[in-house]
XYZ file of C-alpha atoms in Angstrom:
462
model
C 122.642 102.682 92.982
C 119.121 101.328 92.777
C 117.443 101.476 89.391
C 113.770 102.396 89.302
C 111.844 99.265 88.402
C 110.293 99.301 84.907
C 106.671 99.411 86.086
C 107.501 102.329 88.402
C 109.582 104.123 85.767
C 106.586 104.256 83.403
C 105.157 106.985 85.625
C 108.359 109.014 85.289
C 108.807 108.576 81.544
C 105.151 109.286 80.750
C 104.739 112.330 82.980
C 104.312 115.793 81.448
C 103.432 119.217 82.819
C 99.824 118.656 81.709
C 99.765 115.049 82.898
C 101.463 114.785 86.303
C 101.608 111.199 87.584
C 100.726 111.659 91.223
C 97.819 110.872 93.531
C 96.418 113.005 96.349
C 94.997 111.439 99.506
C 92.369 113.736 101.043
C 91.684 113.049 104.738
C 89.216 115.125 106.766
C 89.472 115.107 110.574
C 87.189 116.229 113.412
C 89.119 117.425 116.496
C 88.032 116.246 119.940
C 85.707 118.486 121.938
C 87.462 121.432 123.528
C 90.545 121.288 121.309
C 92.224 124.648 120.787
C 94.563 126.083 118.138
C 97.516 124.438 119.854
C 96.300 121.078 118.489
C 97.247 121.895 114.904
C 100.457 123.549 116.078
C 101.509 120.299 117.715
C 100.483 118.161 114.740
C 102.447 120.392 112.376
C 105.572 120.207 114.553
C 105.406 116.420 114.517
C 104.809 116.367 110.770
C 107.907 118.483 110.110
C 110.345 116.593 112.328
C 113.157 115.631 109.896
C 114.273 112.743 112.094
C 110.869 111.087 111.711
C 110.756 110.827 107.887
C 110.514 107.277 106.517
C 113.362 106.172 104.223
C 110.966 105.679 101.291
C 110.026 109.375 101.494
C 113.664 110.490 101.177
C 114.095 109.089 97.664
C 114.277 111.244 94.557
C 114.778 110.117 90.953
C 117.812 110.942 88.844
C 119.478 109.922 85.577
C 123.155 109.950 84.643
C 125.665 108.173 82.372
C 126.278 105.760 85.254
C 122.627 104.640 85.064
C 122.808 104.176 81.266
C 120.180 106.872 80.898
C 117.686 105.009 83.080
C 116.057 106.391 86.195
C 117.574 105.483 89.554
C 116.807 106.436 93.144
C 119.009 108.733 95.206
C 118.585 109.324 98.954
C 118.108 112.930 100.070
C 119.967 113.121 103.377
C 119.243 116.856 103.902
C 115.488 116.943 103.421
C 113.949 120.410 103.889
C 110.460 119.643 105.191
C 109.372 123.272 104.787
C 109.309 122.570 101.050
C 107.202 119.458 101.560
C 104.703 120.218 104.344
C 102.772 123.483 104.520
C 99.887 124.880 106.527
C 97.077 126.315 104.430
C 93.903 128.156 105.465
C 90.739 127.847 103.381
C 88.851 131.013 102.440
C 85.591 131.576 104.285
C 83.115 130.015 104.751
C 85.265 126.853 104.630
C 82.665 124.643 103.002
C 83.272 121.371 101.191
C 83.177 123.356 97.922
C 86.183 125.468 98.967
C 88.062 122.342 100.055
C 87.383 120.544 96.756
C 88.609 123.595 94.826
C 91.802 123.638 96.897
C 92.351 119.922 96.311
C 91.865 120.367 92.560
C 94.420 123.200 92.441
C 96.879 121.235 94.592
C 96.449 118.197 92.353
C 97.188 120.213 89.198
C 100.774 121.131 90.194
C 103.515 118.597 89.292
C 106.015 117.515 91.923
C 109.568 118.877 91.701
C 111.949 116.072 90.700
C 114.865 117.798 92.396
C 113.279 116.722 95.680
C 111.622 113.528 96.956
C 108.338 113.040 95.130
C 105.756 113.967 97.743
C 104.172 117.027 99.286
C 101.439 117.728 101.852
C 99.091 120.517 102.916
C 97.660 120.698 106.432
C 94.445 122.570 105.672
C 92.597 124.470 108.382
C 89.513 126.655 108.321
C 86.891 124.032 107.527
C 83.438 124.599 108.936
C 82.853 123.107 112.371
C 86.518 123.316 113.374
C 87.522 120.423 111.149
C 90.831 120.245 109.271
C 92.169 118.248 106.335
C 95.432 116.607 105.387
C 96.142 116.488 101.650
C 99.088 114.235 100.810
C 100.439 114.208 97.261
C 102.375 111.034 96.362
C 104.009 110.193 93.045
C 102.830 106.906 91.548
C 106.453 105.892 90.873
C 106.814 105.469 94.639
C 103.827 103.269 95.463
C 100.712 101.678 94.003
C 97.264 102.465 95.379
C 97.217 99.695 97.979
C 100.572 100.717 99.462
C 99.709 104.407 99.341
C 96.697 103.519 101.464
C 98.904 101.666 103.935
C 101.116 104.727 104.366
C 98.151 107.114 104.562
C 96.317 105.151 107.263
C 99.195 103.301 108.941
C 99.978 106.057 111.446
C 96.399 106.326 112.739
C 94.886 104.410 115.640
C 91.463 102.859 116.338
C 91.843 104.185 119.895
C 90.594 107.754 120.340
C 92.756 108.107 123.459
C 95.998 107.116 121.717
C 98.654 109.732 121.101
C 101.849 109.745 119.042
C 100.077 109.220 115.710
C 102.039 109.818 112.528
C 101.535 111.386 109.123
C 101.937 109.195 106.009
C 105.622 110.172 105.630
C 106.627 109.870 109.302
C 107.297 106.934 111.593
C 107.003 106.470 115.326
C 110.075 107.326 117.386
C 110.718 103.663 118.288
C 111.221 102.828 114.596
C 113.329 105.813 113.554
C 116.766 105.271 112.179
C 119.292 107.173 110.123
C 118.688 107.164 106.345
C 120.384 104.107 104.908
C 121.406 103.172 101.418
C 119.045 100.687 99.834
C 120.075 97.416 98.228
C 122.123 98.072 95.114
C 121.583 96.793 91.619
C 123.280 97.404 88.306
C 121.860 98.307 84.941
C 123.335 95.154 83.418
C 121.777 92.845 85.995
C 118.429 94.593 85.597
C 118.432 94.051 81.840
C 119.414 90.376 82.097
C 116.810 89.759 84.741
C 114.198 91.506 82.600
C 115.010 89.354 79.573
C 114.742 86.191 81.659
C 111.406 87.248 83.106
C 110.100 88.304 79.693
C 110.826 84.858 78.255
C 108.727 83.213 80.941
C 106.038 85.855 80.595
C 105.618 85.246 76.855
C 105.044 81.545 77.412
C 102.547 82.196 80.208
C 100.710 84.811 78.189
C 100.296 82.522 75.182
C 98.926 79.755 77.395
C 96.512 82.098 79.185
C 95.288 83.654 75.949
C 94.636 80.206 74.527
C 92.516 79.443 77.581
C 90.791 82.783 77.145
C 89.958 81.825 73.568
C 88.170 78.702 74.796
C 86.170 80.798 77.265
C 85.292 83.263 74.510
C 83.655 80.482 72.518
C 81.396 79.738 75.488
C 80.626 83.277 76.690
C 81.393 85.562 73.785
C 84.528 87.637 73.117
C 86.218 89.456 76.038
C 86.702 93.197 76.145
C 89.916 94.039 74.304
C 92.048 97.192 73.891
C 90.919 99.689 71.231
C 87.317 98.457 71.327
C 86.345 101.606 73.251
C 84.503 104.429 71.442
C 85.863 107.966 71.237
C 84.467 110.217 73.966
C 85.115 113.669 75.391
C 87.254 111.923 78.016
C 89.859 110.775 75.493
C 91.451 113.927 74.119
C 94.320 116.140 75.200
C 94.067 117.518 78.722
C 94.883 120.943 80.065
C 96.725 121.807 83.267
C 93.668 122.708 85.374
C 91.835 120.067 87.385
C 88.453 119.558 88.972
C 87.587 117.163 91.810
C 84.357 115.904 93.349
C 83.916 113.396 96.139
C 80.862 111.656 97.551
C 80.260 108.523 99.606
C 77.437 106.044 100.134
C 76.784 103.373 102.779
C 78.480 100.143 101.736
C 75.414 98.205 102.897
C 73.349 99.782 100.115
C 75.716 98.420 97.475
C 76.020 95.102 99.326
C 72.249 94.592 99.333
C 72.074 95.171 95.575
C 74.992 92.782 95.040
C 73.335 90.081 97.140
C 70.064 90.461 95.214
C 71.766 90.389 91.795
C 74.297 87.657 92.610
C 77.320 89.874 91.939
C 80.100 91.480 93.975
C 80.053 94.931 95.570
C 82.827 95.918 93.159
C 80.599 94.918 90.221
C 77.836 97.136 91.604
C 80.249 100.058 91.963
C 81.416 99.633 88.363
C 77.810 99.433 87.145
C 77.010 102.649 89.043
C 79.913 104.338 87.260
C 78.582 103.057 83.927
C 75.097 104.361 84.670
C 76.414 107.729 85.840
C 78.637 108.182 82.785
C 75.762 107.228 80.460
C 73.556 109.926 82.037
C 76.366 112.503 82.133
C 77.248 112.038 78.459
C 73.597 111.834 77.384
C 72.678 115.148 78.986
C 75.562 116.726 77.069
C 74.578 115.062 73.789
C 77.866 113.139 73.765
C 76.783 109.524 74.456
C 78.386 107.120 71.936
C 76.455 104.132 70.588
C 79.167 101.669 71.655
C 79.684 100.938 75.383
C 82.447 102.670 77.306
C 85.390 100.572 78.490
C 87.148 101.056 81.834
C 90.616 99.881 82.758
C 90.419 98.361 86.238
C 93.700 97.812 88.152
C 93.879 94.475 89.981
C 96.377 94.119 92.845
C 98.829 91.237 92.378
C 99.643 90.946 96.068
C 97.775 91.150 99.344
C 95.191 93.918 99.624
C 95.142 93.823 103.431
C 95.300 97.524 104.383
C 96.939 96.691 107.721
C 99.894 94.861 106.138
C 103.312 96.520 106.009
C 103.648 99.022 103.171
C 105.977 98.131 100.306
C 107.670 100.298 97.699
C 106.767 100.334 94.023
C 103.844 99.079 91.974
C 102.446 95.568 91.721
C 99.195 95.408 89.811
C 97.672 94.189 86.573
C 95.324 95.937 84.170
C 92.030 94.379 83.110
C 89.283 95.849 80.946
C 85.605 96.097 81.849
C 82.660 96.741 79.532
C 80.580 99.397 81.351
C 77.450 98.666 79.265
C 76.646 102.336 78.786
C 74.714 101.387 75.656
C 71.799 100.002 77.682
C 69.294 102.134 79.635
C 68.501 99.239 81.984
C 70.486 99.283 85.233
C 70.103 95.586 86.019
C 71.139 94.564 82.519
C 74.177 96.838 82.880
C 75.107 95.235 86.207
C 74.883 91.725 84.760
C 77.058 92.670 81.780
C 79.638 94.307 84.045
C 79.666 91.174 86.200
C 80.258 88.957 83.153
C 83.025 91.214 81.847
C 84.876 91.315 85.175
C 84.439 87.558 85.721
C 86.182 86.855 82.397
C 89.016 89.248 83.184
C 89.572 87.932 86.703
C 89.582 84.344 85.462
C 92.245 85.209 82.922
C 94.414 86.916 85.550
C 93.999 84.006 87.967
C 95.776 81.773 85.439
C 98.838 84.044 85.258
C 101.841 84.484 87.502
C 102.617 88.101 88.514
C 105.306 88.603 85.856
C 103.067 87.316 83.068
C 100.149 89.407 84.335
C 102.361 92.504 84.284
C 103.520 91.680 80.739
C 99.938 91.311 79.521
C 98.989 94.537 81.286
C 101.837 96.334 79.524
C 100.044 95.702 76.231
C 96.885 97.288 77.593
C 98.699 100.292 79.054
C 100.952 100.666 76.018
C 97.896 101.413 73.930
C 96.924 104.204 76.307
C 100.411 105.760 76.009
C 99.799 106.251 72.287
C 97.339 109.008 73.227
C 100.259 111.026 74.633
C 102.271 110.923 71.395
C 101.960 114.041 69.199
C 100.174 113.520 65.905
C 96.892 111.940 64.808
C 94.963 110.452 67.706
C 94.524 106.675 67.636
C 91.313 105.108 68.977
C 91.387 104.984 72.794
C 92.657 101.759 74.320
C 90.011 102.380 77.007
C 87.943 105.377 78.081
C 88.891 105.852 81.723
C 90.423 104.214 84.787
C 88.199 103.016 87.633
C 90.059 101.609 90.625
C 88.955 100.321 94.025
C 91.300 100.586 97.010
C 90.468 98.811 100.301
C 90.828 100.748 103.511
C 90.107 100.372 107.209
C 86.866 98.940 108.558
C 87.211 100.650 111.948
C 87.062 104.347 112.783
C 90.588 105.769 113.006
C 92.045 108.701 114.934
C 95.075 110.965 114.708
C 95.897 112.001 118.273
C 92.210 111.999 119.206
C 91.056 113.611 115.945
C 88.509 111.399 114.195
C 89.076 110.615 110.526
C 85.588 111.277 109.146
C 86.236 111.231 105.385
C 88.878 109.608 103.214
C 88.952 110.428 99.480
C 91.382 109.464 96.690
C 92.302 111.969 93.958
C 93.970 110.090 91.129
C 95.935 110.493 87.905
C 94.562 112.376 84.873
C 96.519 112.191 81.611
C 96.266 112.846 77.893
C 93.687 110.430 76.529
C 92.358 109.785 80.058
C 90.739 113.036 81.177
C 88.567 111.334 83.813
C 89.512 109.017 86.665
C 87.227 107.464 89.279
C 88.829 105.881 92.330
C 86.857 104.193 95.100
C 87.986 103.660 98.660
C 86.052 102.011 101.477
C 86.286 103.289 105.040
C 84.312 101.942 108.022
C 80.766 101.529 106.650
C 80.915 103.772 103.588
C 82.437 103.638 100.123
C 83.778 106.916 98.741
C 83.993 107.813 95.051
C 86.810 110.243 94.232
C 86.215 111.759 90.789
C 89.174 113.572 89.210
C 89.091 115.244 85.811
C 90.501 117.815 83.449
C 88.574 121.051 84.001
C 88.328 121.695 80.271
C 87.573 118.184 79.003
C 85.091 117.189 81.740
C 82.865 120.247 82.286
C 80.440 120.204 85.206
C 82.201 117.186 86.676
C 80.212 117.724 89.874
C 77.177 116.313 88.025
C 78.697 112.814 88.059
C 78.037 112.177 91.794
C 74.401 113.189 91.206
C 74.153 110.566 88.472
C 75.894 107.972 90.662
C 73.201 108.432 93.282
C 70.472 108.116 90.650
C 72.046 104.904 89.294
C 72.103 103.381 92.799
C 68.473 104.347 93.408
C 67.476 102.746 90.108
C 69.015 99.414 91.116
C 67.423 99.623 94.572
C 64.001 100.250 93.031
C 64.481 97.226 90.790
C 65.386 95.117 93.821
C 62.310 96.349 95.706
C 60.000 95.687 92.751
C 61.453 92.194 92.318
C 60.835 91.420 96.002
C 57.222 92.660 95.940
């Protein structure tokens, strides 16, 4: 038996019907000229070939007395792909609006734990003959970086290439019979955890002491429970809403070069500006600045590297400076906040970073406990996942758009995930339909926040 690692098991223990812990990858494809209906027929046949399923996509969680009540992975050797992969047709006229509504509804439904924790819809009927692949993956299986590797790993930069694969399938040359994974015992897992925790405590104390010295020089860092209460931090319902929009990466890069920051800092500042405008127009803007939890990968972020199982990331907090109306001031404050957090994480080994992150995430879990609501540990999650820099194809079908649809939970009714592809950066905005009304206004405010920074850059250069 293989026990589910603690960081992965958090997503199983914390999941509820209203707060499913999965992510949806939305990929939109343009078929080659002259392609007929047989194209999707062939893609669907390949996607439902049981012999092609990767071992990681055959795992399902279970608990028993033999696991001491902990979650472990079992291998499903008789996978029924008809329950995992379905063809879906959008209602006319097949606009982006209909697709986003379908994605939101698909995202709202929890995965069945009696089966491996993934599902996919091959969606046809988009305007212009396009189609979409929506792949739902439980976060207990992979972190964002490794989800991206599975989602894009079967595509090719060559439009003439054939034999492409879906995220859950592998090429015929790599297929093999499902095999049992390396075993571990509950006792060994506990002893190993205690040993790692001892080292983590020492590393955390040392890093926090160094952080205290930095705080004297630059001011105090952003800490859990310093976030104000907002409409994003209550109980969520079961319904979801999703909006996606992308902008040329060069526009953000030019602002970053002018301001002396990173592109990621600019993206975070855009989110801060958009959320300030969104809350202000609803009369819900708090006086204190919003705080975002930003996941930081602990391993390589190379999207072309081999995908690994499980989660390996740390949580840092970023002050979004929503209390200032000035976009440049907001960007500089975001830059300072992220610089402090990254410096702290750079002084930690992966185990210590995970231990420190557990304190941040533990505060967020309090929002899921029945009873009086504590102050939010942070207001929302904003993550940035790297992707491919070259145009990719699935059997000649061009991948034109690539959007992430991420986790929404009690206390965290809004999630913004960014993913870069070729020369654009896409913002996937997921939210509770009840707690985040008119979510589609947020992309409008993102665009306005970017234009504000660009105008400031132009005025400074004049």
